[in-house]
mmCIF file of C-alpha atoms in Angstrom:
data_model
loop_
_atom_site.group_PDB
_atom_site.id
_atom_site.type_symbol
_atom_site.label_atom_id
_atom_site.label_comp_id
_atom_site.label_asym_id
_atom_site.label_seq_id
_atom_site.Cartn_x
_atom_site.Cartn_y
_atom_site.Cartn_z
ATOM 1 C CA UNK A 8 0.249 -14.737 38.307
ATOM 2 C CA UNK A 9 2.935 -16.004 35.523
ATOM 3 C CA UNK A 10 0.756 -18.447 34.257
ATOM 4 C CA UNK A 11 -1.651 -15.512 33.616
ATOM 5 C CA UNK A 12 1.350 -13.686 31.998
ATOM 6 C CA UNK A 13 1.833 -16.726 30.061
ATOM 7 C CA UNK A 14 -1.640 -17.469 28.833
ATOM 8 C CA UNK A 15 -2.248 -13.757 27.902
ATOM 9 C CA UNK A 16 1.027 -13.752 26.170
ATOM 10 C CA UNK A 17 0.165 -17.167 24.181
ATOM 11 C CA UNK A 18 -3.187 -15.279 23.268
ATOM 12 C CA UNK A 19 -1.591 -12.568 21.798
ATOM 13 C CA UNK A 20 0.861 -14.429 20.350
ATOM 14 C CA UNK A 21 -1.726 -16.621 18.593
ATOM 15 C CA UNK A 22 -4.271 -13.293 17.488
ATOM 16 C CA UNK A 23 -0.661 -11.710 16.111
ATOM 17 C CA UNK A 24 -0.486 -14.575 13.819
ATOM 18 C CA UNK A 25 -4.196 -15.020 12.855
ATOM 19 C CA UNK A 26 -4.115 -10.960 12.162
ATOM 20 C CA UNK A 27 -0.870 -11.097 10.149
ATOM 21 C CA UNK A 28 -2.264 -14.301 8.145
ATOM 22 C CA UNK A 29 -5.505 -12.296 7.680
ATOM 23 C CA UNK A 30 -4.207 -8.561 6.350
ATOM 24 C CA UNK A 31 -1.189 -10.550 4.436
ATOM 25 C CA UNK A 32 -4.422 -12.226 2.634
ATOM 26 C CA UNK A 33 -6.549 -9.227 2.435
ATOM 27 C CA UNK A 34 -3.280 -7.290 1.059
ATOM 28 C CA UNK A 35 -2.987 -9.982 -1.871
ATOM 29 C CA UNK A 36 -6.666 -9.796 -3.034
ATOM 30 C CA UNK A 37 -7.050 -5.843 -2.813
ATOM 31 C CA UNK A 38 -3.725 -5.648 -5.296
ATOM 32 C CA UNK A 39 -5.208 -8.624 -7.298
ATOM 33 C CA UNK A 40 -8.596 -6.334 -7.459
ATOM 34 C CA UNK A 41 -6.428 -4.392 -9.585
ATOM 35 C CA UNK A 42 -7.396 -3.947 -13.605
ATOM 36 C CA UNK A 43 -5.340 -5.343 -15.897
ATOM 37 C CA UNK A 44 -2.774 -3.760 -17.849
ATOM 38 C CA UNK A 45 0.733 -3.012 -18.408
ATOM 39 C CA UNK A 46 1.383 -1.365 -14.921
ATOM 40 C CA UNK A 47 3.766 -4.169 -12.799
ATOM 41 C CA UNK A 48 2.994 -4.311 -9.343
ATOM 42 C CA UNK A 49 6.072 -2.088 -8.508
ATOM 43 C CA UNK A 50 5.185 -0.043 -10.732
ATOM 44 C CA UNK A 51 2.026 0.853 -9.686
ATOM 45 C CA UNK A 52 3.250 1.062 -5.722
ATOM 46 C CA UNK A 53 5.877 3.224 -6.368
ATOM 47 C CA UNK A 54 3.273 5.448 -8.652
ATOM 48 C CA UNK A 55 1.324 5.154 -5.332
ATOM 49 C CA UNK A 56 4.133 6.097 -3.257
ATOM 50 C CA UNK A 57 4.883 9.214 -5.190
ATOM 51 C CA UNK A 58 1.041 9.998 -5.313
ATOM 52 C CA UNK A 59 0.413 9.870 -1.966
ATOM 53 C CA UNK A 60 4.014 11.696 -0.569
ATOM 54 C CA UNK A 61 3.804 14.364 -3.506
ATOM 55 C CA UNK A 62 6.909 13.977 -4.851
ATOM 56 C CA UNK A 63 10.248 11.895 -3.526
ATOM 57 C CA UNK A 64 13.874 11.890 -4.602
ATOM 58 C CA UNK A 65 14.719 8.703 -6.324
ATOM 59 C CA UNK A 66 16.614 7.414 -2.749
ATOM 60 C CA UNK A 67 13.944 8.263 -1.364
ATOM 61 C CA UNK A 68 11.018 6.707 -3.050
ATOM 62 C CA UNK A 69 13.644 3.142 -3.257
ATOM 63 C CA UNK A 70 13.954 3.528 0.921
ATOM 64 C CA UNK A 71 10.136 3.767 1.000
ATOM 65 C CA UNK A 72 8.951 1.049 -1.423
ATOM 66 C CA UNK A 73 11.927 -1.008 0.247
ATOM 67 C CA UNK A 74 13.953 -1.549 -3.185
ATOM 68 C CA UNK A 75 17.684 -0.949 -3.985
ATOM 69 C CA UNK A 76 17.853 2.548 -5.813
ATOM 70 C CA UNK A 77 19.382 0.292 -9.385
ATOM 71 C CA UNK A 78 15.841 -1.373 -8.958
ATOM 72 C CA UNK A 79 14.005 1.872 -8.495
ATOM 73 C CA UNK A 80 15.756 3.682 -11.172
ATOM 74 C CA UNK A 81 14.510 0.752 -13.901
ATOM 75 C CA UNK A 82 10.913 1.134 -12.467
ATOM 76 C CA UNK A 83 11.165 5.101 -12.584
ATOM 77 C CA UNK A 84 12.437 5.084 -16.109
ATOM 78 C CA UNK A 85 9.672 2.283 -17.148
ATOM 79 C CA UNK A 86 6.714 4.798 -15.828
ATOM 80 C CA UNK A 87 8.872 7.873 -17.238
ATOM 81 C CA UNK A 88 8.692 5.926 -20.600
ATOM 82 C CA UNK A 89 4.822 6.237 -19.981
ATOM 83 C CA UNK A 90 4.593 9.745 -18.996
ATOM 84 C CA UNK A 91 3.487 9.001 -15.790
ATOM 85 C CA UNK A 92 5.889 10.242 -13.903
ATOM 86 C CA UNK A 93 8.758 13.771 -14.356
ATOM 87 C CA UNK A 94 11.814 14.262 -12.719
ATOM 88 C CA UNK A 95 12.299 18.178 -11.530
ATOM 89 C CA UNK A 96 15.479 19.798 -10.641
ATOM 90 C CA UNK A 97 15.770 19.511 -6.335
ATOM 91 C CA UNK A 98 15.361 22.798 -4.986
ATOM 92 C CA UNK A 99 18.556 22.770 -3.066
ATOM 93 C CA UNK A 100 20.529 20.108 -4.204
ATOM 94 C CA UNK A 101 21.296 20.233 -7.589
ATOM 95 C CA UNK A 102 22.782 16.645 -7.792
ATOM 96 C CA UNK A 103 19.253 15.224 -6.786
ATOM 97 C CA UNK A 104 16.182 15.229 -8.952
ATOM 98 C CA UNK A 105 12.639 14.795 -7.443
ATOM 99 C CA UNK A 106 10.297 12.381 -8.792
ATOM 100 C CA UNK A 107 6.203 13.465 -9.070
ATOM 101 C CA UNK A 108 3.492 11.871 -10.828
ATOM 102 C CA UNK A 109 2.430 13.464 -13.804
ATOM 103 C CA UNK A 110 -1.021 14.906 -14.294
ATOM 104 C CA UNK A 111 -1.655 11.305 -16.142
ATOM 105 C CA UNK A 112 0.756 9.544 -13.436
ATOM 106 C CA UNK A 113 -2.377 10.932 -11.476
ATOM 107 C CA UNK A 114 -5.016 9.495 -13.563
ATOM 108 C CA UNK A 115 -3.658 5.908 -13.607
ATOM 109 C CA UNK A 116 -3.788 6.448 -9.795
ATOM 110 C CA UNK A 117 -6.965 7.557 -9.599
ATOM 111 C CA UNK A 118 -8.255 4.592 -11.632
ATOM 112 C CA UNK A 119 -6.610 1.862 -9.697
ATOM 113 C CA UNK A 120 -7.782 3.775 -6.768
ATOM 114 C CA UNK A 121 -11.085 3.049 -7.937
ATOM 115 C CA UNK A 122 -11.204 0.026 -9.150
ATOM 116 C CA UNK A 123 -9.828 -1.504 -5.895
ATOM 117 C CA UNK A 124 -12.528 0.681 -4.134
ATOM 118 C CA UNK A 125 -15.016 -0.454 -5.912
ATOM 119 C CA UNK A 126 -14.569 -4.669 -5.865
ATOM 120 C CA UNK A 127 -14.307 -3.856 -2.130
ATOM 121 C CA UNK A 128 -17.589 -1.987 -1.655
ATOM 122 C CA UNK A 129 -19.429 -4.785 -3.661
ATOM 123 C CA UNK A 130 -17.257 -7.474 -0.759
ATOM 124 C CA UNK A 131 -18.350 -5.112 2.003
ATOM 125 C CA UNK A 132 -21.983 -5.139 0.453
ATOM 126 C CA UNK A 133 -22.188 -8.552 1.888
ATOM 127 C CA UNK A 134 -21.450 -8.488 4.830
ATOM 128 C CA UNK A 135 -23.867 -8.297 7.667
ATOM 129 C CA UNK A 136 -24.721 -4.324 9.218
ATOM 130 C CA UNK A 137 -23.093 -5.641 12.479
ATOM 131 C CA UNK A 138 -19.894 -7.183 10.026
ATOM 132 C CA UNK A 139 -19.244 -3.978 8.609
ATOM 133 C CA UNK A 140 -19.460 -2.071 12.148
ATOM 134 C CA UNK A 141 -16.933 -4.708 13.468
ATOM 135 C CA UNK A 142 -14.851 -4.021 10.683
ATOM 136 C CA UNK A 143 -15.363 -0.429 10.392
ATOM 137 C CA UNK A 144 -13.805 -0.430 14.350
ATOM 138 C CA UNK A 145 -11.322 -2.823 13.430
ATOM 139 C CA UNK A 146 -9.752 -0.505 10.623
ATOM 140 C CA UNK A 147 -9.347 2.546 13.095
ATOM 141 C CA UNK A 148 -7.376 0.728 15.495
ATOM 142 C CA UNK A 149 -5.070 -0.738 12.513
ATOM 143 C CA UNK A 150 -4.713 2.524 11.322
ATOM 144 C CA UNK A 151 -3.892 3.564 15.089
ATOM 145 C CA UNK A 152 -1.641 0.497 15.388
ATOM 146 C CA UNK A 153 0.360 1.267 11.909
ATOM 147 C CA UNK A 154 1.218 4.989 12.612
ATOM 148 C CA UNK A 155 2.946 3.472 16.397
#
């Protein structure tokens, strides 16, 4: 019985690794998809970040894109600078601000958005019918997996 334990442990010890290896690699090339242009990579994710969340305070948005807020606050003012993003008054708080993405903050989004979309619909293109069903169940139970 424990060498069972063992050898199922080992295998999902081993598929943990070969899946991390695999979406750390799939990660890279999606954000190298990207077009080029002035937007940094943090830039960009923390432009994400706001677009998808609606709008974030400054602490906030640094917690989420994993950044310390003096880090945040030079990307902020670098897409402020471009008018894609606008601080607001907080609602209740009047010694926050809340970060949004502008109505061009939303276009640059959108563009990325679809640029990345695109170079992997032409990748998914392919791939075999039976490839993309594999994959197609493989991205609902990552997606079940991320949320916990």
């Amino acid at each position: 019985m424990e060498r069972v334990m063992t050898t199922e442990r080992t295998t999902a010890d081993t598929l943990a690794k070969t899946l991390r290896d695999a979406i750390i690699r799939f990660s890279r090339r999606v954000r190298q998809a990207r077009p080029v242009g002035d937007l940094t990579f943090s830039q960009l994710s923390a432009l994400t970040s706001l677009q998808l969340a609606g709008a974030l305070t400054p602490r906030e948005l640094a917690d989420m894109e994993r950044v310390q807020p003096p880090t945040m606050t030079k990307i902020v003012g670098k897409l402020e600078e471009r008018g894609l993003v606008a601080r607001t008054p907080h609602p209740t708080d009047g010694r926050q601000v809340i970060l949004a993405p502008t109505d061009e903050g939303r276009a640059v989004y959108a563009f990325h958005e679809r640029a990345r979309n695109e170079w992997l619909a032409v990748e998914l293109a392919r791939l075999t019918p039976e490839e993309r069903e594999t994959l197609a169940h493989a991205a609902e139970i990552l997606q079940r997996v991320a949320r916990g």
